[in-house]
Short mmCIF file of C-alpha atoms in Angstrom, two decimals:
data_model
loop_
_atom_site.label_atom_id
_atom_site.label_comp_id
_atom_site.label_asym_id
_atom_site.label_seq_id
_atom_site.Cartn_x
_atom_site.Cartn_y
_atom_site.Cartn_z
CA UNK A 1415 -52.62 51.40 54.88
CA UNK A 1416 -55.13 49.69 57.19
CA UNK A 1417 -57.69 49.61 54.39
CA UNK A 1418 -55.17 47.89 52.10
CA UNK A 1419 -54.42 45.23 54.72
CA UNK A 1420 -58.10 44.58 55.24
CA UNK A 1421 -58.64 44.04 51.50
CA UNK A 1422 -55.52 41.86 51.08
CA UNK A 1423 -56.28 39.57 54.01
CA UNK A 1424 -58.98 37.46 52.26
CA UNK A 1425 -56.71 36.92 49.27
CA UNK A 1426 -53.88 35.71 51.47
CA UNK A 1427 -56.17 33.30 53.29
CA UNK A 1428 -57.46 31.88 49.99
CA UNK A 1429 -53.90 31.30 48.83
CA UNK A 1430 -53.25 29.35 52.03
CA UNK A 1431 -56.31 27.18 51.49
CA UNK A 1432 -58.35 28.68 54.35
CA UNK A 1433 -62.09 29.25 54.17
CA UNK A 1434 -62.95 32.92 53.80
CA UNK A 1435 -66.35 34.34 54.67
CA UNK A 1436 -68.02 37.30 53.09
CA UNK A 1437 -69.41 40.22 55.08
CA UNK A 1438 -72.80 38.49 55.06
CA UNK A 1439 -71.29 35.46 56.77
CA UNK A 1440 -71.43 33.17 53.72
CA UNK A 1441 -68.28 31.31 52.75
CA UNK A 1442 -66.49 32.61 49.67
CA UNK A 1443 -65.93 29.92 47.00
CA UNK A 1444 -62.32 28.89 46.53
CA UNK A 1445 -60.88 29.62 43.07
CA UNK A 1446 -60.96 26.54 40.76
CA UNK A 1447 -57.61 25.28 39.44
CA UNK A 1448 -56.69 25.99 35.85
CA UNK A 1449 -57.52 22.96 33.69
CA UNK A 1450 -54.72 21.39 31.70
CA UNK A 1451 -56.75 21.86 28.51
CA UNK A 1452 -56.72 25.61 29.17
CA UNK A 1453 -52.93 25.68 29.40
CA UNK A 1454 -52.23 23.95 26.08
CA UNK A 1455 -54.33 22.75 23.17
CA UNK A 1456 -54.78 19.01 22.90
CA UNK A 1457 -52.70 17.41 20.13
CA UNK A 1458 -54.76 15.83 17.36
CA UNK A 1459 -54.35 12.05 17.13
CA UNK A 1460 -52.27 10.81 14.21
CA UNK A 1461 -54.30 9.25 11.38
CA UNK A 1462 -54.40 5.47 11.48
CA UNK A 1463 -53.47 3.17 8.63
CA UNK A 1464 -56.44 1.53 6.95
CA UNK A 1465 -55.78 -2.16 6.34
CA UNK A 1466 -58.13 -4.01 3.98
CA UNK A 1467 -57.76 -7.77 3.54
CA UNK A 1468 -59.21 -9.35 0.42
CA UNK A 1469 -60.12 -12.92 -0.41
CA UNK A 1470 -60.13 -13.86 -4.08
CA UNK A 1471 -57.86 -15.22 -6.79
CA UNK A 1472 -55.29 -14.30 -9.43
CA UNK A 1473 -56.10 -14.76 -13.11
CA UNK A 1474 -54.75 -13.85 -16.54
CA UNK A 1475 -56.09 -10.62 -18.04
CA UNK A 1476 -55.89 -8.75 -21.31
CA UNK A 1477 -53.01 -6.35 -21.84
CA UNK A 1478 -52.36 -3.89 -24.62
CA UNK A 1479 -48.61 -4.39 -24.44
CA UNK A 1480 -47.30 -7.54 -22.75
CA UNK A 1481 -48.66 -10.04 -20.22
CA UNK A 1482 -50.94 -9.15 -17.32
CA UNK A 1483 -52.45 -10.83 -14.27
CA UNK A 1484 -55.09 -9.43 -11.93
CA UNK A 1485 -56.19 -10.24 -8.40
CA UNK A 1486 -59.98 -10.11 -8.23
CA UNK A 1487 -61.82 -10.10 -4.93
CA UNK A 1488 -64.77 -12.36 -4.17
CA UNK A 1489 -67.06 -9.39 -4.79
CA UNK A 1490 -65.67 -8.99 -8.30
CA UNK A 1491 -63.42 -5.99 -7.70
CA UNK A 1492 -60.04 -5.82 -9.46
CA UNK A 1493 -57.74 -5.10 -6.52
CA UNK A 1494 -54.19 -5.45 -7.87
CA UNK A 1495 -52.84 -5.63 -11.41
CA UNK A 1496 -49.34 -6.81 -12.36
CA UNK A 1497 -48.11 -6.43 -15.94
CA UNK A 1498 -44.97 -7.51 -17.76
CA UNK A 1499 -44.72 -4.65 -20.21
CA UNK A 1500 -42.85 -5.00 -23.51
CA UNK A 1501 -40.51 -2.15 -24.49
CA UNK A 1502 -41.96 0.35 -26.93
CA UNK A 1503 -40.68 0.88 -30.44
CA UNK A 1504 -38.49 3.81 -29.38
CA UNK A 1505 -36.59 1.80 -26.77
CA UNK A 1506 -34.32 0.20 -29.35
CA UNK A 1507 -33.31 -3.37 -29.99
CA UNK A 1508 -32.58 -5.44 -26.90
CA UNK A 1509 -34.37 -3.05 -24.53
CA UNK A 1510 -35.53 -4.84 -21.36
CA UNK A 1511 -39.11 -5.46 -20.34
CA UNK A 1512 -40.49 -3.82 -17.22
CA UNK A 1513 -42.97 -4.70 -14.50
CA UNK A 1514 -45.95 -2.44 -13.79
CA UNK A 1515 -48.07 -2.74 -10.64
CA UNK A 1516 -51.38 -0.91 -10.15
CA UNK A 1517 -54.10 -0.72 -7.49
CA UNK A 1518 -57.07 1.54 -6.71
CA UNK A 1519 -56.38 4.71 -4.73
CA UNK A 1520 -58.68 7.57 -3.68
CA UNK A 1521 -56.53 9.47 -1.18
CA UNK A 1522 -56.37 13.26 -0.98
CA UNK A 1523 -52.58 13.41 -1.22
CA UNK A 1524 -50.58 12.08 -4.15
CA UNK A 1525 -48.30 9.25 -2.92
CA UNK A 1526 -44.65 9.16 -3.91
CA UNK A 1527 -44.21 5.39 -3.72
CA UNK A 1528 -45.90 2.02 -3.52
CA UNK A 1529 -44.62 -0.24 -0.76
CA UNK A 1530 -44.49 -4.02 -1.19
CA UNK A 1531 -44.23 -6.21 1.91
CA UNK A 1532 -43.72 -9.97 1.53
CA UNK A 1533 -42.22 -12.88 3.44
CA UNK A 1534 -39.14 -12.62 1.21
CA UNK A 1535 -38.49 -8.95 1.93
CA UNK A 1536 -39.83 -5.51 1.17
CA UNK A 1537 -39.54 -3.21 -1.80
CA UNK A 1538 -40.59 0.26 -2.94
CA UNK A 1539 -41.79 1.44 -6.33
CA UNK A 1540 -41.97 5.03 -7.54
CA UNK A 1541 -45.67 5.87 -7.78
CA UNK A 1542 -47.76 7.80 -10.28
CA UNK A 1543 -51.43 8.66 -9.72
CA UNK A 1544 -53.96 8.06 -12.50
CA UNK A 1545 -56.72 10.44 -11.43
CA UNK A 1546 -59.19 9.53 -14.17
CA UNK A 1547 -58.92 5.85 -13.34
CA UNK A 1548 -58.82 6.35 -9.57
CA UNK A 1549 -55.66 4.29 -9.33
CA UNK A 1550 -51.97 4.49 -8.56
CA UNK A 1551 -49.36 2.72 -10.66
CA UNK A 1552 -45.61 2.16 -10.65
CA UNK A 1553 -43.08 0.77 -13.14
CA UNK A 1554 -39.99 -1.09 -11.88
CA UNK A 1555 -37.09 -3.16 -13.12
CA UNK A 1556 -37.36 -6.94 -13.27
CA UNK A 1557 -34.12 -7.29 -11.28
CA UNK A 1558 -35.02 -4.81 -8.52
CA UNK A 1559 -35.63 -5.61 -4.87
CA UNK A 1560 -39.36 -5.15 -5.43
CA UNK A 1561 -39.31 -7.77 -8.19
CA UNK A 1562 -37.33 -10.22 -6.04
CA UNK A 1563 -39.81 -9.78 -3.19
CA UNK A 1564 -42.74 -10.53 -5.49
CA UNK A 1565 -41.08 -13.54 -7.07
CA UNK A 1566 -39.97 -15.18 -3.81
CA UNK A 1567 -42.69 -14.10 -1.37
CA UNK A 1568 -45.15 -16.58 0.09
CA UNK A 1569 -48.35 -16.08 2.03
CA UNK A 1570 -49.70 -12.54 2.16
CA UNK A 1571 -48.71 -9.77 -0.22
CA UNK A 1572 -49.16 -6.29 1.28
CA UNK A 1573 -49.41 -3.32 -1.06
CA UNK A 1574 -49.16 -0.02 0.82
CA UNK A 1575 -50.02 3.38 -0.62
CA UNK A 1576 -50.05 6.26 1.84
CA UNK A 1577 -52.19 5.17 4.80
CA UNK A 1578 -54.04 2.53 2.76
CA UNK A 1579 -52.80 -1.07 2.88
CA UNK A 1580 -54.24 -3.87 0.75
CA UNK A 1581 -53.54 -7.45 1.83
CA UNK A 1582 -54.02 -10.27 -0.69
CA UNK A 1583 -52.68 -13.82 -0.90
CA UNK A 1584 -49.81 -14.23 -3.32
CA UNK A 1585 -49.80 -16.94 -5.96
CA UNK A 1586 -47.52 -18.94 -8.23
CA UNK A 1587 -48.80 -16.78 -11.11
CA UNK A 1588 -47.03 -13.78 -9.59
CA UNK A 1589 -43.66 -15.54 -9.43
CA UNK A 1590 -44.12 -16.97 -12.95
CA UNK A 1591 -44.87 -13.56 -14.46
CA UNK A 1592 -41.85 -11.94 -12.81
CA UNK A 1593 -39.54 -14.75 -13.96
CA UNK A 1594 -40.91 -14.69 -17.51
CA UNK A 1595 -40.41 -10.93 -17.67
CA UNK A 1596 -36.72 -11.09 -16.83
CA UNK A 1597 -34.15 -11.19 -19.63
CA UNK A 1598 -32.78 -14.64 -20.57
CA UNK A 1599 -29.78 -15.73 -18.54
CA UNK A 1600 -27.72 -15.78 -21.74
CA UNK A 1601 -28.33 -12.07 -22.21
CA UNK A 1602 -27.38 -11.35 -18.61
CA UNK A 1603 -24.10 -13.27 -18.95
CA UNK A 1604 -23.35 -11.52 -22.23
CA UNK A 1605 -23.97 -8.15 -20.62
CA UNK A 1606 -21.67 -8.96 -17.71
CA UNK A 1607 -18.92 -10.20 -20.02
CA UNK A 1608 -19.17 -7.08 -22.16
CA UNK A 1609 -18.83 -4.89 -19.07
CA UNK A 1610 -15.73 -6.80 -17.95
CA UNK A 1611 -14.09 -6.64 -21.40
CA UNK A 1612 -14.77 -2.92 -21.89
CA UNK A 1613 -11.68 -0.70 -21.55
CA UNK A 1614 -11.43 1.37 -18.38
CA UNK A 1615 -13.42 4.56 -18.64
CA UNK A 1616 -15.41 3.50 -21.68
CA UNK A 1617 -18.55 2.88 -19.65
CA UNK A 1618 -18.25 6.23 -17.95
CA UNK A 1619 -17.76 8.06 -21.30
CA UNK A 1620 -20.79 6.35 -22.80
CA UNK A 1621 -22.96 7.39 -19.87
CA UNK A 1622 -22.71 4.20 -17.82
CA UNK A 1623 -25.08 1.30 -17.71
CA UNK A 1624 -28.49 1.84 -19.29
CA UNK A 1625 -31.00 3.27 -16.87
CA UNK A 1626 -33.60 0.81 -15.68
CA UNK A 1627 -37.21 1.86 -16.24
CA UNK A 1628 -38.68 3.20 -13.03
CA UNK A 1629 -36.60 0.92 -10.80
CA UNK A 1630 -36.52 1.48 -7.05
#
């Protein structure tokens, strides 16, 4: 029992913060506190959004099916493409046109949407990755929130894909293309009148209003 007390005494003194000497007379080092990094692993910082601002201009460009404008940077890079796409032959008579927006993208993960941020509001477009072209594209309806934001926005246009944000100045060409792509007002009025005159339940039986191409 005495031997146990002799061995336990130095440990008790260390716990109380007292200096303990060895048999040789040298002081025993006090135990170092456990570092916080030893208790829990440090959390990795969240990835930051990469914002790239471009100077350049909008111009008309060739399109295989419809009208197209492109924003080209001062270094000659095509940054953003906006197309008013005509309906294909299988869409039927009176099918609406659609807007298609594209921009370069080289991320590891496939994005699900393209975000549009303007002074007139924000919109989202369902995204599709074109791996061979190194780009992401999205088709949306001419009467969607994304289209309204493009047509009415002023100043900077921000196109966000994943953690990559492109900032370019908007232009009157953008608003003109969106407006020209929309159906004539006469067709819109005719469509509204037809919906009002249709007997109750007829729209539901026929499957409802036609689905808009890729609208958000």
